[in-house]
Amino acid sequence: MQTVLDIIVRPTEIDVNGHVNNAKYLEYLEWGREEWYEAGELHYEVLKALGVQTVTVNINVNYRKECGQGERLRITTEPLSVGRTSYVLLQQIYNEQNERCADATVTSVAMDVLTRKSRPVPDKLRSFFPATP
């Protein structure tokens, strides 16, 4: 399942260099992941009922093209891979010219709500990832 979130760059997201501040990209990516969880009906309460919370443990971002105030951006999020207790989402940010401005791989871990330790990714979440041979 791939989701798409459209946003417009606001003035408060611009740094002294006149483009989107690098830290704002992390926020954009977070919004995209929230969209992905919502589309998959993996709301916080649903995951919590399964005894799990998700925790981001690594984000690798490639900044490819600057973005400016007022630009319309498209954030795509899709499942890339899943392991026993962790999974990776691929996220990309495109401008109106369909140029890739940034891409990221985001690794998250399934964490038991009681023990606060990693636990196997629940089947409901795992089902969104491609089967591994």
JSON list of C-alpha atoms in Angstrom, two decimals:
[
{"chain": "A", "resi": 1, "resn": "MET", "atom": "CA", "xyz": [0.00, 0.00, 0.00]},
{"chain": "A", "resi": 2, "resn": "GLN", "atom": "CA", "xyz": [1.35, 3.37, -0.99]},
{"chain": "A", "resi": 3, "resn": "THR", "atom": "CA", "xyz": [-0.06, 6.61, 0.36]},
{"chain": "A", "resi": 4, "resn": "VAL", "atom": "CA", "xyz": [0.31, 10.15, -0.95]},
{"chain": "A", "resi": 5, "resn": "LEU", "atom": "CA", "xyz": [0.10, 13.29, 1.16]},
{"chain": "A", "resi": 6, "resn": "ASP", "atom": "CA", "xyz": [0.04, 16.72, -0.50]},
{"chain": "A", "resi": 7, "resn": "ILE", "atom": "CA", "xyz": [1.32, 19.74, 1.42]},
{"chain": "A", "resi": 8, "resn": "ILE", "atom": "CA", "xyz": [2.23, 23.38, 0.79]},
{"chain": "A", "resi": 9, "resn": "VAL", "atom": "CA", "xyz": [5.49, 24.79, 2.18]},
{"chain": "A", "resi": 10, "resn": "ARG", "atom": "CA", "xyz": [4.72, 27.46, 4.77]},
{"chain": "A", "resi": 11, "resn": "PRO", "atom": "CA", "xyz": [6.82, 30.56, 5.56]},
{"chain": "A", "resi": 12, "resn": "THR", "atom": "CA", "xyz": [7.74, 29.19, 8.99]},
{"chain": "A", "resi": 13, "resn": "GLU", "atom": "CA", "xyz": [9.47, 26.21, 7.35]},
{"chain": "A", "resi": 14, "resn": "ILE", "atom": "CA", "xyz": [12.05, 28.34, 5.51]},
{"chain": "A", "resi": 15, "resn": "ASP", "atom": "CA", "xyz": [15.54, 28.87, 6.92]},
{"chain": "A", "resi": 16, "resn": "VAL", "atom": "CA", "xyz": [18.05, 31.71, 6.45]},
{"chain": "A", "resi": 17, "resn": "ASN", "atom": "CA", "xyz": [19.14, 30.19, 3.13]},
{"chain": "A", "resi": 18, "resn": "GLY", "atom": "CA", "xyz": [15.66, 30.76, 1.69]},
{"chain": "A", "resi": 19, "resn": "HIS", "atom": "CA", "xyz": [14.68, 27.10, 1.40]},
{"chain": "A", "resi": 20, "resn": "VAL", "atom": "CA", "xyz": [13.02, 24.46, 3.57]},
{"chain": "A", "resi": 21, "resn": "ASN", "atom": "CA", "xyz": [15.11, 23.77, 6.65]},
{"chain": "A", "resi": 22, "resn": "ASN", "atom": "CA", "xyz": [16.52, 20.24, 6.74]},
{"chain": "A", "resi": 23, "resn": "ALA", "atom": "CA", "xyz": [14.76, 19.45, 10.03]},
{"chain": "A", "resi": 24, "resn": "LYS", "atom": "CA", "xyz": [11.38, 20.24, 8.47]},
{"chain": "A", "resi": 25, "resn": "TYR", "atom": "CA", "xyz": [11.83, 17.34, 6.06]},
{"chain": "A", "resi": 26, "resn": "LEU", "atom": "CA", "xyz": [11.72, 15.01, 9.07]},
{"chain": "A", "resi": 27, "resn": "GLU", "atom": "CA", "xyz": [8.39, 16.56, 10.02]},
{"chain": "A", "resi": 28, "resn": "TYR", "atom": "CA", "xyz": [7.06, 16.13, 6.48]},
{"chain": "A", "resi": 29, "resn": "LEU", "atom": "CA", "xyz": [8.11, 12.49, 6.57]},
{"chain": "A", "resi": 30, "resn": "GLU", "atom": "CA", "xyz": [6.37, 12.00, 9.90]},
{"chain": "A", "resi": 31, "resn": "TRP", "atom": "CA", "xyz": [3.16, 13.43, 8.46]},
{"chain": "A", "resi": 32, "resn": "GLY", "atom": "CA", "xyz": [3.51, 11.00, 5.55]},
{"chain": "A", "resi": 33, "resn": "ARG", "atom": "CA", "xyz": [3.92, 8.05, 7.90]},
{"chain": "A", "resi": 34, "resn": "GLU", "atom": "CA", "xyz": [0.86, 9.09, 9.89]},
{"chain": "A", "resi": 35, "resn": "GLU", "atom": "CA", "xyz": [-1.08, 9.15, 6.61]},
{"chain": "A", "resi": 36, "resn": "TRP", "atom": "CA", "xyz": [0.17, 5.62, 5.86]},
{"chain": "A", "resi": 37, "resn": "TYR", "atom": "CA", "xyz": [-0.86, 4.27, 9.27]},
{"chain": "A", "resi": 38, "resn": "GLU", "atom": "CA", "xyz": [-4.28, 5.92, 8.96]},
{"chain": "A", "resi": 39, "resn": "ALA", "atom": "CA", "xyz": [-4.87, 4.51, 5.46]},
{"chain": "A", "resi": 40, "resn": "GLY", "atom": "CA", "xyz": [-4.05, 1.04, 6.74]},
{"chain": "A", "resi": 41, "resn": "GLU", "atom": "CA", "xyz": [-6.35, 1.48, 9.72]},
{"chain": "A", "resi": 42, "resn": "LEU", "atom": "CA", "xyz": [-3.34, 1.11, 11.97]},
{"chain": "A", "resi": 43, "resn": "HIS", "atom": "CA", "xyz": [-4.40, 3.89, 14.32]},
{"chain": "A", "resi": 44, "resn": "TYR", "atom": "CA", "xyz": [-2.57, 4.25, 17.62]},
{"chain": "A", "resi": 45, "resn": "GLU", "atom": "CA", "xyz": [-5.47, 2.65, 19.51]},
{"chain": "A", "resi": 46, "resn": "VAL", "atom": "CA", "xyz": [-5.58, -0.32, 17.11]},
{"chain": "A", "resi": 47, "resn": "LEU", "atom": "CA", "xyz": [-1.88, -1.01, 17.58]},
{"chain": "A", "resi": 48, "resn": "LYS", "atom": "CA", "xyz": [-2.17, -0.50, 21.33]},
{"chain": "A", "resi": 49, "resn": "ALA", "atom": "CA", "xyz": [-5.02, -3.05, 21.44]},
{"chain": "A", "resi": 50, "resn": "LEU", "atom": "CA", "xyz": [-2.59, -5.47, 19.77]},
{"chain": "A", "resi": 51, "resn": "GLY", "atom": "CA", "xyz": [-0.17, -4.74, 22.64]},
{"chain": "A", "resi": 52, "resn": "VAL", "atom": "CA", "xyz": [2.28, -2.82, 20.49]},
{"chain": "A", "resi": 53, "resn": "GLN", "atom": "CA", "xyz": [3.54, 0.68, 19.86]},
{"chain": "A", "resi": 54, "resn": "THR", "atom": "CA", "xyz": [5.85, 1.63, 17.02]},
{"chain": "A", "resi": 55, "resn": "VAL", "atom": "CA", "xyz": [9.11, 3.46, 17.62]},
{"chain": "A", "resi": 56, "resn": "THR", "atom": "CA", "xyz": [11.27, 5.06, 14.93]},
{"chain": "A", "resi": 57, "resn": "VAL", "atom": "CA", "xyz": [14.86, 3.96, 15.46]},
{"chain": "A", "resi": 58, "resn": "ASN", "atom": "CA", "xyz": [16.61, 5.13, 12.28]},
{"chain": "A", "resi": 59, "resn": "ILE", "atom": "CA", "xyz": [16.01, 7.60, 9.47]},
{"chain": "A", "resi": 60, "resn": "ASN", "atom": "CA", "xyz": [18.32, 7.94, 6.48]},
{"chain": "A", "resi": 61, "resn": "VAL", "atom": "CA", "xyz": [17.48, 11.02, 4.41]},
{"chain": "A", "resi": 62, "resn": "ASN", "atom": "CA", "xyz": [18.89, 12.06, 1.05]},
{"chain": "A", "resi": 63, "resn": "TYR", "atom": "CA", "xyz": [18.30, 15.74, 0.31]},
{"chain": "A", "resi": 64, "resn": "ARG", "atom": "CA", "xyz": [18.24, 15.99, -3.48]},
{"chain": "A", "resi": 65, "resn": "LYS", "atom": "CA", "xyz": [16.66, 19.33, -4.43]},
{"chain": "A", "resi": 66, "resn": "GLU", "atom": "CA", "xyz": [15.78, 22.39, -2.42]},
{"chain": "A", "resi": 67, "resn": "CYS", "atom": "CA", "xyz": [12.16, 23.37, -1.84]},
{"chain": "A", "resi": 68, "resn": "GLY", "atom": "CA", "xyz": [10.86, 26.88, -1.37]},
{"chain": "A", "resi": 69, "resn": "GLN", "atom": "CA", "xyz": [8.01, 28.75, 0.23]},
{"chain": "A", "resi": 70, "resn": "GLY", "atom": "CA", "xyz": [4.63, 28.17, -1.38]},
{"chain": "A", "resi": 71, "resn": "GLU", "atom": "CA", "xyz": [5.71, 25.05, -3.26]},
{"chain": "A", "resi": 72, "resn": "ARG", "atom": "CA", "xyz": [3.30, 22.16, -3.38]},
{"chain": "A", "resi": 73, "resn": "LEU", "atom": "CA", "xyz": [4.96, 18.93, -2.34]},
{"chain": "A", "resi": 74, "resn": "ARG", "atom": "CA", "xyz": [3.83, 15.31, -2.54]},
{"chain": "A", "resi": 75, "resn": "ILE", "atom": "CA", "xyz": [5.01, 12.85, 0.11]},
{"chain": "A", "resi": 76, "resn": "THR", "atom": "CA", "xyz": [4.76, 9.17, -0.78]},
{"chain": "A", "resi": 77, "resn": "THR", "atom": "CA", "xyz": [5.09, 6.40, 1.78]},
{"chain": "A", "resi": 78, "resn": "GLU", "atom": "CA", "xyz": [5.27, 2.69, 1.06]},
{"chain": "A", "resi": 79, "resn": "PRO", "atom": "CA", "xyz": [6.41, -0.49, 2.79]},
{"chain": "A", "resi": 80, "resn": "LEU", "atom": "CA", "xyz": [9.90, -1.66, 1.88]},
{"chain": "A", "resi": 81, "resn": "SER", "atom": "CA", "xyz": [10.80, -4.58, 4.13]},
{"chain": "A", "resi": 82, "resn": "VAL", "atom": "CA", "xyz": [9.87, -6.29, 7.38]},
{"chain": "A", "resi": 83, "resn": "GLY", "atom": "CA", "xyz": [11.90, -8.35, 9.79]},
{"chain": "A", "resi": 84, "resn": "ARG", "atom": "CA", "xyz": [11.00, -10.09, 13.02]},
{"chain": "A", "resi": 85, "resn": "THR", "atom": "CA", "xyz": [10.64, -6.97, 15.21]},
{"chain": "A", "resi": 86, "resn": "SER", "atom": "CA", "xyz": [11.37, -4.13, 12.80]},
{"chain": "A", "resi": 87, "resn": "TYR", "atom": "CA", "xyz": [10.20, -2.80, 9.47]},
{"chain": "A", "resi": 88, "resn": "VAL", "atom": "CA", "xyz": [11.30, -0.21, 6.92]},
{"chain": "A", "resi": 89, "resn": "LEU", "atom": "CA", "xyz": [9.20, 2.33, 5.06]},
{"chain": "A", "resi": 90, "resn": "LEU", "atom": "CA", "xyz": [10.39, 4.11, 1.92]},
{"chain": "A", "resi": 91, "resn": "GLN", "atom": "CA", "xyz": [9.37, 7.75, 1.74]},
{"chain": "A", "resi": 92, "resn": "GLN", "atom": "CA", "xyz": [9.87, 10.23, -1.08]},
{"chain": "A", "resi": 93, "resn": "ILE", "atom": "CA", "xyz": [9.11, 13.91, -1.48]},
{"chain": "A", "resi": 94, "resn": "TYR", "atom": "CA", "xyz": [8.36, 15.33, -4.94]},
{"chain": "A", "resi": 95, "resn": "ASN", "atom": "CA", "xyz": [7.72, 18.87, -6.14]},
{"chain": "A", "resi": 96, "resn": "GLU", "atom": "CA", "xyz": [5.09, 19.97, -8.69]},
{"chain": "A", "resi": 97, "resn": "GLN", "atom": "CA", "xyz": [7.48, 19.20, -11.54]},
{"chain": "A", "resi": 98, "resn": "ASN", "atom": "CA", "xyz": [7.63, 15.61, -10.27]},
{"chain": "A", "resi": 99, "resn": "GLU", "atom": "CA", "xyz": [11.28, 16.07, -9.32]},
{"chain": "A", "resi": 100, "resn": "ARG", "atom": "CA", "xyz": [12.38, 14.05, -6.32]},
{"chain": "A", "resi": 101, "resn": "CYS", "atom": "CA", "xyz": [13.44, 16.52, -3.66]},
{"chain": "A", "resi": 102, "resn": "ALA", "atom": "CA", "xyz": [14.21, 14.02, -0.91]},
{"chain": "A", "resi": 103, "resn": "ASP", "atom": "CA", "xyz": [13.93, 10.34, -0.12]},
{"chain": "A", "resi": 104, "resn": "ALA", "atom": "CA", "xyz": [14.31, 8.41, 3.09]},
{"chain": "A", "resi": 105, "resn": "THR", "atom": "CA", "xyz": [14.27, 4.95, 4.55]},
{"chain": "A", "resi": 106, "resn": "VAL", "atom": "CA", "xyz": [12.69, 4.87, 7.99]},
{"chain": "A", "resi": 107, "resn": "THR", "atom": "CA", "xyz": [13.21, 1.92, 10.30]},
{"chain": "A", "resi": 108, "resn": "SER", "atom": "CA", "xyz": [10.75, 1.36, 13.12]},
{"chain": "A", "resi": 109, "resn": "VAL", "atom": "CA", "xyz": [10.55, -1.28, 15.82]},
{"chain": "A", "resi": 110, "resn": "ALA", "atom": "CA", "xyz": [7.46, -2.89, 17.30]},
{"chain": "A", "resi": 111, "resn": "MET", "atom": "CA", "xyz": [7.61, -2.29, 21.05]},
{"chain": "A", "resi": 112, "resn": "ASP", "atom": "CA", "xyz": [5.55, -4.12, 23.66]},
{"chain": "A", "resi": 113, "resn": "VAL", "atom": "CA", "xyz": [3.37, -1.58, 25.49]},
{"chain": "A", "resi": 114, "resn": "LEU", "atom": "CA", "xyz": [3.96, -3.21, 28.87]},
{"chain": "A", "resi": 115, "resn": "THR", "atom": "CA", "xyz": [7.59, -4.35, 28.83]},
{"chain": "A", "resi": 116, "resn": "ARG", "atom": "CA", "xyz": [8.83, -1.50, 26.59]},
{"chain": "A", "resi": 117, "resn": "LYS", "atom": "CA", "xyz": [10.98, -4.08, 24.79]},
{"chain": "A", "resi": 118, "resn": "SER", "atom": "CA", "xyz": [10.94, -5.05, 21.12]},
{"chain": "A", "resi": 119, "resn": "ARG", "atom": "CA", "xyz": [8.47, -7.73, 20.10]},
{"chain": "A", "resi": 120, "resn": "PRO", "atom": "CA", "xyz": [7.44, -9.39, 16.82]},
{"chain": "A", "resi": 121, "resn": "VAL", "atom": "CA", "xyz": [5.69, -7.14, 14.30]},
{"chain": "A", "resi": 122, "resn": "PRO", "atom": "CA", "xyz": [1.95, -7.89, 14.57]},
{"chain": "A", "resi": 123, "resn": "ASP", "atom": "CA", "xyz": [0.41, -9.74, 11.62]},
{"chain": "A", "resi": 124, "resn": "LYS", "atom": "CA", "xyz": [-1.98, -6.84, 10.93]},
{"chain": "A", "resi": 125, "resn": "LEU", "atom": "CA", "xyz": [1.02, -4.54, 10.33]},
{"chain": "A", "resi": 126, "resn": "ARG", "atom": "CA", "xyz": [3.15, -7.24, 8.68]},
{"chain": "A", "resi": 127, "resn": "SER", "atom": "CA", "xyz": [0.42, -7.87, 6.09]},
{"chain": "A", "resi": 128, "resn": "PHE", "atom": "CA", "xyz": [1.20, -4.53, 4.38]},
{"chain": "A", "resi": 129, "resn": "PHE", "atom": "CA", "xyz": [4.74, -5.61, 3.47]},
{"chain": "A", "resi": 130, "resn": "PRO", "atom": "CA", "xyz": [5.84, -7.64, 0.46]},
{"chain": "A", "resi": 131, "resn": "ALA", "atom": "CA", "xyz": [6.36, -11.31, 1.22]},
{"chain": "A", "resi": 132, "resn": "THR", "atom": "CA", "xyz": [10.00, -12.27, 1.63]},
{"chain": "A", "resi": 133, "resn": "PRO", "atom": "CA", "xyz": [11.28, -15.45, 0.01]}
]
